[in-house]
mmCIF file of C-alpha atoms in Angstrom:
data_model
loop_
_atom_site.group_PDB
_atom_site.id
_atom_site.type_symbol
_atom_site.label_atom_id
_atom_site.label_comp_id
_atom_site.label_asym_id
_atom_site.label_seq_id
_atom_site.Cartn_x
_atom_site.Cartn_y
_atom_site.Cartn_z
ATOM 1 C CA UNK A 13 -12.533 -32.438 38.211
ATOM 2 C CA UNK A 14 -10.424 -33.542 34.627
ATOM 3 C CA UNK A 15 -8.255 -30.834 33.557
ATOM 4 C CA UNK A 16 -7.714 -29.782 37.221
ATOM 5 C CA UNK A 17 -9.305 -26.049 37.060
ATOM 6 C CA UNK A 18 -11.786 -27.253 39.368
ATOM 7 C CA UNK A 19 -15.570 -26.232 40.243
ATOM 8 C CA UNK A 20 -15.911 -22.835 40.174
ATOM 9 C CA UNK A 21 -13.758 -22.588 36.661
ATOM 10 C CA UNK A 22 -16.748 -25.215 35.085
ATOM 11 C CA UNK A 23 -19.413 -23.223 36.763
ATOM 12 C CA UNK A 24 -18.228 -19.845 34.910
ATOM 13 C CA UNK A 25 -17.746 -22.226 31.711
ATOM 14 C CA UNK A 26 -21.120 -23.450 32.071
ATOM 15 C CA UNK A 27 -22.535 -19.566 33.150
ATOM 16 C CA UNK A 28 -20.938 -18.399 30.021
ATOM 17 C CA UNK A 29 -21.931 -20.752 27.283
ATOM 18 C CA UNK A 30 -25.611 -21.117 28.689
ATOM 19 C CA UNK A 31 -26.794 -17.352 27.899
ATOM 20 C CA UNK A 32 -29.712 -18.040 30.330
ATOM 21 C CA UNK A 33 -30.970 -18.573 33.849
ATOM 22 C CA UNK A 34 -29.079 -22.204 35.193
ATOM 23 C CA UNK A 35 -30.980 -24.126 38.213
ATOM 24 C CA UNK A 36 -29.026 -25.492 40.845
ATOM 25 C CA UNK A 37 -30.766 -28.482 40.145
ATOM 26 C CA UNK A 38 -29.670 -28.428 36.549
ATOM 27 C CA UNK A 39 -25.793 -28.373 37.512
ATOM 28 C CA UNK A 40 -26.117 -31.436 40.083
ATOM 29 C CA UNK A 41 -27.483 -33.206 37.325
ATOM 30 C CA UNK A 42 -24.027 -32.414 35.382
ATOM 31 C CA UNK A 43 -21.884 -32.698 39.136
ATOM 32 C CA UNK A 44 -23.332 -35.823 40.708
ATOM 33 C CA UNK A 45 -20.706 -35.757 43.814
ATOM 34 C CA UNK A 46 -20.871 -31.703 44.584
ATOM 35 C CA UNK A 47 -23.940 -31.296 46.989
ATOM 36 C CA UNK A 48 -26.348 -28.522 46.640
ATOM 37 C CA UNK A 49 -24.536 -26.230 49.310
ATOM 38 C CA UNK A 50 -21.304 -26.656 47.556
ATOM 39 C CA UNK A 51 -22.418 -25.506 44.430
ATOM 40 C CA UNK A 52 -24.462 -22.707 45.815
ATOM 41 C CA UNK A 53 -21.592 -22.075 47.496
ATOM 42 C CA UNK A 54 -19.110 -21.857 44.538
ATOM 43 C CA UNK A 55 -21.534 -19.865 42.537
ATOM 44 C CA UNK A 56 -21.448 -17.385 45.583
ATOM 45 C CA UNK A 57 -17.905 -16.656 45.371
ATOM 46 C CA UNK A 58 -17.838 -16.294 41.642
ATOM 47 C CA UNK A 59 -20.527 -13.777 42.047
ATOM 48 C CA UNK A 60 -18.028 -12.223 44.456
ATOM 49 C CA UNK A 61 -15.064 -12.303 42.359
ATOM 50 C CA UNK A 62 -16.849 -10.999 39.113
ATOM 51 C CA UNK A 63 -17.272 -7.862 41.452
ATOM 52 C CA UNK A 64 -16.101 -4.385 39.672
ATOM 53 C CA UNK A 65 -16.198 -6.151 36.230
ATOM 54 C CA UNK A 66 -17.582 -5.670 33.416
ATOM 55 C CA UNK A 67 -19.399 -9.548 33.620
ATOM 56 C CA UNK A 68 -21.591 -10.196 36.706
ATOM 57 C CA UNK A 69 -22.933 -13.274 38.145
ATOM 58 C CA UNK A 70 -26.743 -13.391 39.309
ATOM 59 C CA UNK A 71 -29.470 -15.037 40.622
ATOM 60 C CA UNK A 72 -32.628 -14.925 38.183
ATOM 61 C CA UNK A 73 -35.540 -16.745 38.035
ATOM 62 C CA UNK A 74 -34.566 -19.496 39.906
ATOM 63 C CA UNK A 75 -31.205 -20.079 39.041
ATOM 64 C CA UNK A 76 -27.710 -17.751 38.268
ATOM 65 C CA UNK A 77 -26.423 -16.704 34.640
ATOM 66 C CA UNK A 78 -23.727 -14.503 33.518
ATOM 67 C CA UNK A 79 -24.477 -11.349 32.300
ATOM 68 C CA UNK A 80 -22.992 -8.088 31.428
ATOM 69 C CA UNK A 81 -22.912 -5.125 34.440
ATOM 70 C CA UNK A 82 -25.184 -2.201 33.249
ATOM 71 C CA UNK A 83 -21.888 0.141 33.261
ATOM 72 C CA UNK A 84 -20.910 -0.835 29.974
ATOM 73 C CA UNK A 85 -24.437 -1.414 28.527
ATOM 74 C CA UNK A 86 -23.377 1.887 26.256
ATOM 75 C CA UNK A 87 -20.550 -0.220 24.478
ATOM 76 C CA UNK A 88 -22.036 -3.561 24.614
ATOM 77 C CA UNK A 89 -24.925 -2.317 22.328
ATOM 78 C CA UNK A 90 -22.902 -0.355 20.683
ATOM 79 C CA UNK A 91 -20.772 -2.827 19.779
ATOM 80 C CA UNK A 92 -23.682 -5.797 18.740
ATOM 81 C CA UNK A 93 -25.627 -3.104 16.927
ATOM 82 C CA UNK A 94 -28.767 -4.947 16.074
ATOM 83 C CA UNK A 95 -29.146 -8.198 13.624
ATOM 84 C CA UNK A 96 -30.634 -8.212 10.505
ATOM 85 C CA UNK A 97 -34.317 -9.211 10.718
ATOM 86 C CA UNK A 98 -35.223 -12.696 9.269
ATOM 87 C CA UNK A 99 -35.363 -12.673 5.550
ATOM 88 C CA UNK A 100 -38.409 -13.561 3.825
ATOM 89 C CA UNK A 101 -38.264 -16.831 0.668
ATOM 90 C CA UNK A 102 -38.423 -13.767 -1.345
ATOM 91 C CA UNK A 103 -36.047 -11.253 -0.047
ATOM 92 C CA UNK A 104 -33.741 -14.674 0.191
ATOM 93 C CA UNK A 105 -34.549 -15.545 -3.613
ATOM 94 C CA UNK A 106 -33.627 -11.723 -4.508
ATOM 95 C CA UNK A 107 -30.955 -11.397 -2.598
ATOM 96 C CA UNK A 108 -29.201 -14.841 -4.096
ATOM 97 C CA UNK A 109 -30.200 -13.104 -7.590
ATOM 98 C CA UNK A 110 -27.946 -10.524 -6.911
ATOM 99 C CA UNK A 111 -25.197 -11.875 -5.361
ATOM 100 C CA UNK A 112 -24.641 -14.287 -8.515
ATOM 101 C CA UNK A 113 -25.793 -11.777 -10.930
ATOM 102 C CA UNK A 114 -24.134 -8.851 -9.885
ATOM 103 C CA UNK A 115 -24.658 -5.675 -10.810
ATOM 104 C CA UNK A 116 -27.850 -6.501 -11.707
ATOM 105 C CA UNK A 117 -31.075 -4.338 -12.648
ATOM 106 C CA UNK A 118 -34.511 -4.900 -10.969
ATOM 107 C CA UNK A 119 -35.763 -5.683 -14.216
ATOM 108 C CA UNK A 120 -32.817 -8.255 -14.538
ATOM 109 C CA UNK A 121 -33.978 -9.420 -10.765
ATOM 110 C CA UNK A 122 -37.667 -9.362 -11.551
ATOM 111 C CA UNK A 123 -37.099 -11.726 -14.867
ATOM 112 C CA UNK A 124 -35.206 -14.201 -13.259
ATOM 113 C CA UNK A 125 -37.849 -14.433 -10.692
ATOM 114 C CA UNK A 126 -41.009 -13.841 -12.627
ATOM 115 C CA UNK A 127 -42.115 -11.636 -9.770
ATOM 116 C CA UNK A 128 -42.215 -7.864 -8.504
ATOM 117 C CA UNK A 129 -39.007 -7.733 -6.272
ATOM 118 C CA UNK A 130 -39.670 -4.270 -5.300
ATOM 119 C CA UNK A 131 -40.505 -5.108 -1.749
ATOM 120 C CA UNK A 132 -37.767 -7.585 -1.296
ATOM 121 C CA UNK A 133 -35.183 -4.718 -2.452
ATOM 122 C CA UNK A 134 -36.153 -2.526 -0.440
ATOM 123 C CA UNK A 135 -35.562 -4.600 2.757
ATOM 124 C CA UNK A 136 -32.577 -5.893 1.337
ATOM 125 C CA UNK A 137 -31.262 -2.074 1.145
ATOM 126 C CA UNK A 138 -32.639 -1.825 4.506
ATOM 127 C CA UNK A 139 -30.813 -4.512 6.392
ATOM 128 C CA UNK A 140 -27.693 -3.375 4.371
ATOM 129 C CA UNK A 141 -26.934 -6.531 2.661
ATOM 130 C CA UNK A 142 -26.877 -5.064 -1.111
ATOM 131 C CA UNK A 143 -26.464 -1.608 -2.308
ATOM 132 C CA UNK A 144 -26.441 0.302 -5.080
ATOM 133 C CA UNK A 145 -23.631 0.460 -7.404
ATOM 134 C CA UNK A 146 -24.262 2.629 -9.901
ATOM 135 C CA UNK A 147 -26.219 2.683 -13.302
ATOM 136 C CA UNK A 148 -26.618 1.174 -16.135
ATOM 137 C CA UNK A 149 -25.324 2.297 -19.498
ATOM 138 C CA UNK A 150 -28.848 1.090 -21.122
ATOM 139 C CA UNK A 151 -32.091 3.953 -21.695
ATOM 140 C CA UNK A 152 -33.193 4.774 -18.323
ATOM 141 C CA UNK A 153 -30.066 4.242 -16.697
ATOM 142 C CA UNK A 154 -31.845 2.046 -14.112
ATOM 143 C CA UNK A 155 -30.132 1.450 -10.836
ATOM 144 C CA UNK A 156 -27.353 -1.545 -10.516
ATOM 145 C CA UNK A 157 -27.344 -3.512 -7.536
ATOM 146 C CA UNK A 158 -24.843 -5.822 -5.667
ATOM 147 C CA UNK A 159 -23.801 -7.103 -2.583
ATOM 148 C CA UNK A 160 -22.114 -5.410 0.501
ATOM 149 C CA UNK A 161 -18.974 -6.338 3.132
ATOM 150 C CA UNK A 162 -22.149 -6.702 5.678
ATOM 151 C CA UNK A 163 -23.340 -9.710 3.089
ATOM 152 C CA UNK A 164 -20.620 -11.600 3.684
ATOM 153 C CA UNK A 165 -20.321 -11.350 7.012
ATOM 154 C CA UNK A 166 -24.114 -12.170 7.972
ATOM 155 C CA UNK A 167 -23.375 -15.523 5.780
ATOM 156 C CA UNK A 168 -19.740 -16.135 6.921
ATOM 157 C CA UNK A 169 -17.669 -15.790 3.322
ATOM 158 C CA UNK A 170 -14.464 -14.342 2.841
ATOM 159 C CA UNK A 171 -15.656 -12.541 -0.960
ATOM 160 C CA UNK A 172 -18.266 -13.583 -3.417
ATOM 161 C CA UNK A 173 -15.948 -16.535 -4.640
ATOM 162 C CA UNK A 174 -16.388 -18.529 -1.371
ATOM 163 C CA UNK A 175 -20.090 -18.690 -2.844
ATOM 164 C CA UNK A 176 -21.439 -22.290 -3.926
ATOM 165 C CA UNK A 177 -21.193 -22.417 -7.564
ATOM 166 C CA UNK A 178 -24.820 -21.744 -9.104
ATOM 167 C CA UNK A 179 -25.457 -25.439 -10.417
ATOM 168 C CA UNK A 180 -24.775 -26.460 -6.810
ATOM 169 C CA UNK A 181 -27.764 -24.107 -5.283
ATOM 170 C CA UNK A 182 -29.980 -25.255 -8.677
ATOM 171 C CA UNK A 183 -29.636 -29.234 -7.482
ATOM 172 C CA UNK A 184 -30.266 -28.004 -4.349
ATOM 173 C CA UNK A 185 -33.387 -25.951 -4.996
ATOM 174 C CA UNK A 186 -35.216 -28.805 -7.434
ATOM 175 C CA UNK A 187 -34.510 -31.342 -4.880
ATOM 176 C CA UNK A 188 -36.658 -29.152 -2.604
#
């Protein structure tokens, strides 16, 4: 094996990365010279070793994957929390509206996208990617919204600068 960490260190690689069920089959495919036995084998003794830990290795439906021992379910799921649901076009379109218009109105929101974004909002306030901000200093005083820490780390930017610039996502959207 290149690298020289051997079988059982690519098996746990391989466990890890997959995040399902692997077949026996499926690994000889990937280790032409280990036989069967020898890989059952190796996957044996990494089950063995994983022992006591907070990982375990198991056979499932048909074949072994890596999985977390049900001792620290608790702060496992506490710690992935659950992910945001898929956004719809039009929570996406609202939610762009706001993070390049911020603070922004719904009536702002809703004349920029010639639409009722009342519904998008609201699952947009759900999910925690915007929030409200405050008011505005207009008759009414209608609610200002903008985006949250949470937005930019569901789409991986470091603050709202890291966003495309605007022309960018127009080209973009007529070439769609």
């Amino acid at each position: 094996m290149e690298g020289g960490l051997g079988l059982k260190a690519a098996l746990e690689a391989l466990l890890f990365v997959a995040g399902r069920p692997v077949k026996v089959e499926e690994l000889r495919g990937i280790f032409p010279g280990v036989t069967e036995e020898e890989l059952r084998q190796a996957l044996r003794e990494l089950s063995q070793e994983y022992q006591g830990r907070g990982l375990r290795i198991r056979e499932v439906a048909g074949g072994f994957r890596m999985e977390t021992a049900p001792e620290v379910a608790e702060p496992v799921r506490a710690f992935l929390k659950p992910r945001p649901r898929k956004l719809s076009r039009a929570a996406l379109e609202t939610l762009a509206v706001v993070a390049y218009h911020q603070p922004v109105t719904r009536a702002e929101i809703e004349r920029l996208r010639g639409v009722d974004s009342s519904g998008a909002l609201k699952v947009l306030l759900e999910e925690k990617l915007i929030r409200i901000v405050g008011r505005k200093a207009v008759p009414g005083r209608p609610l200002l919204y903008g985006t949250t820490a949470k937005f930019l780390e569901v789409f991986g930017l470091r603050s709202l600068e890291d966003l495309p610039p605007l022309e960018e996502i127009r080209k973009l959207a007529e070439g769609a």
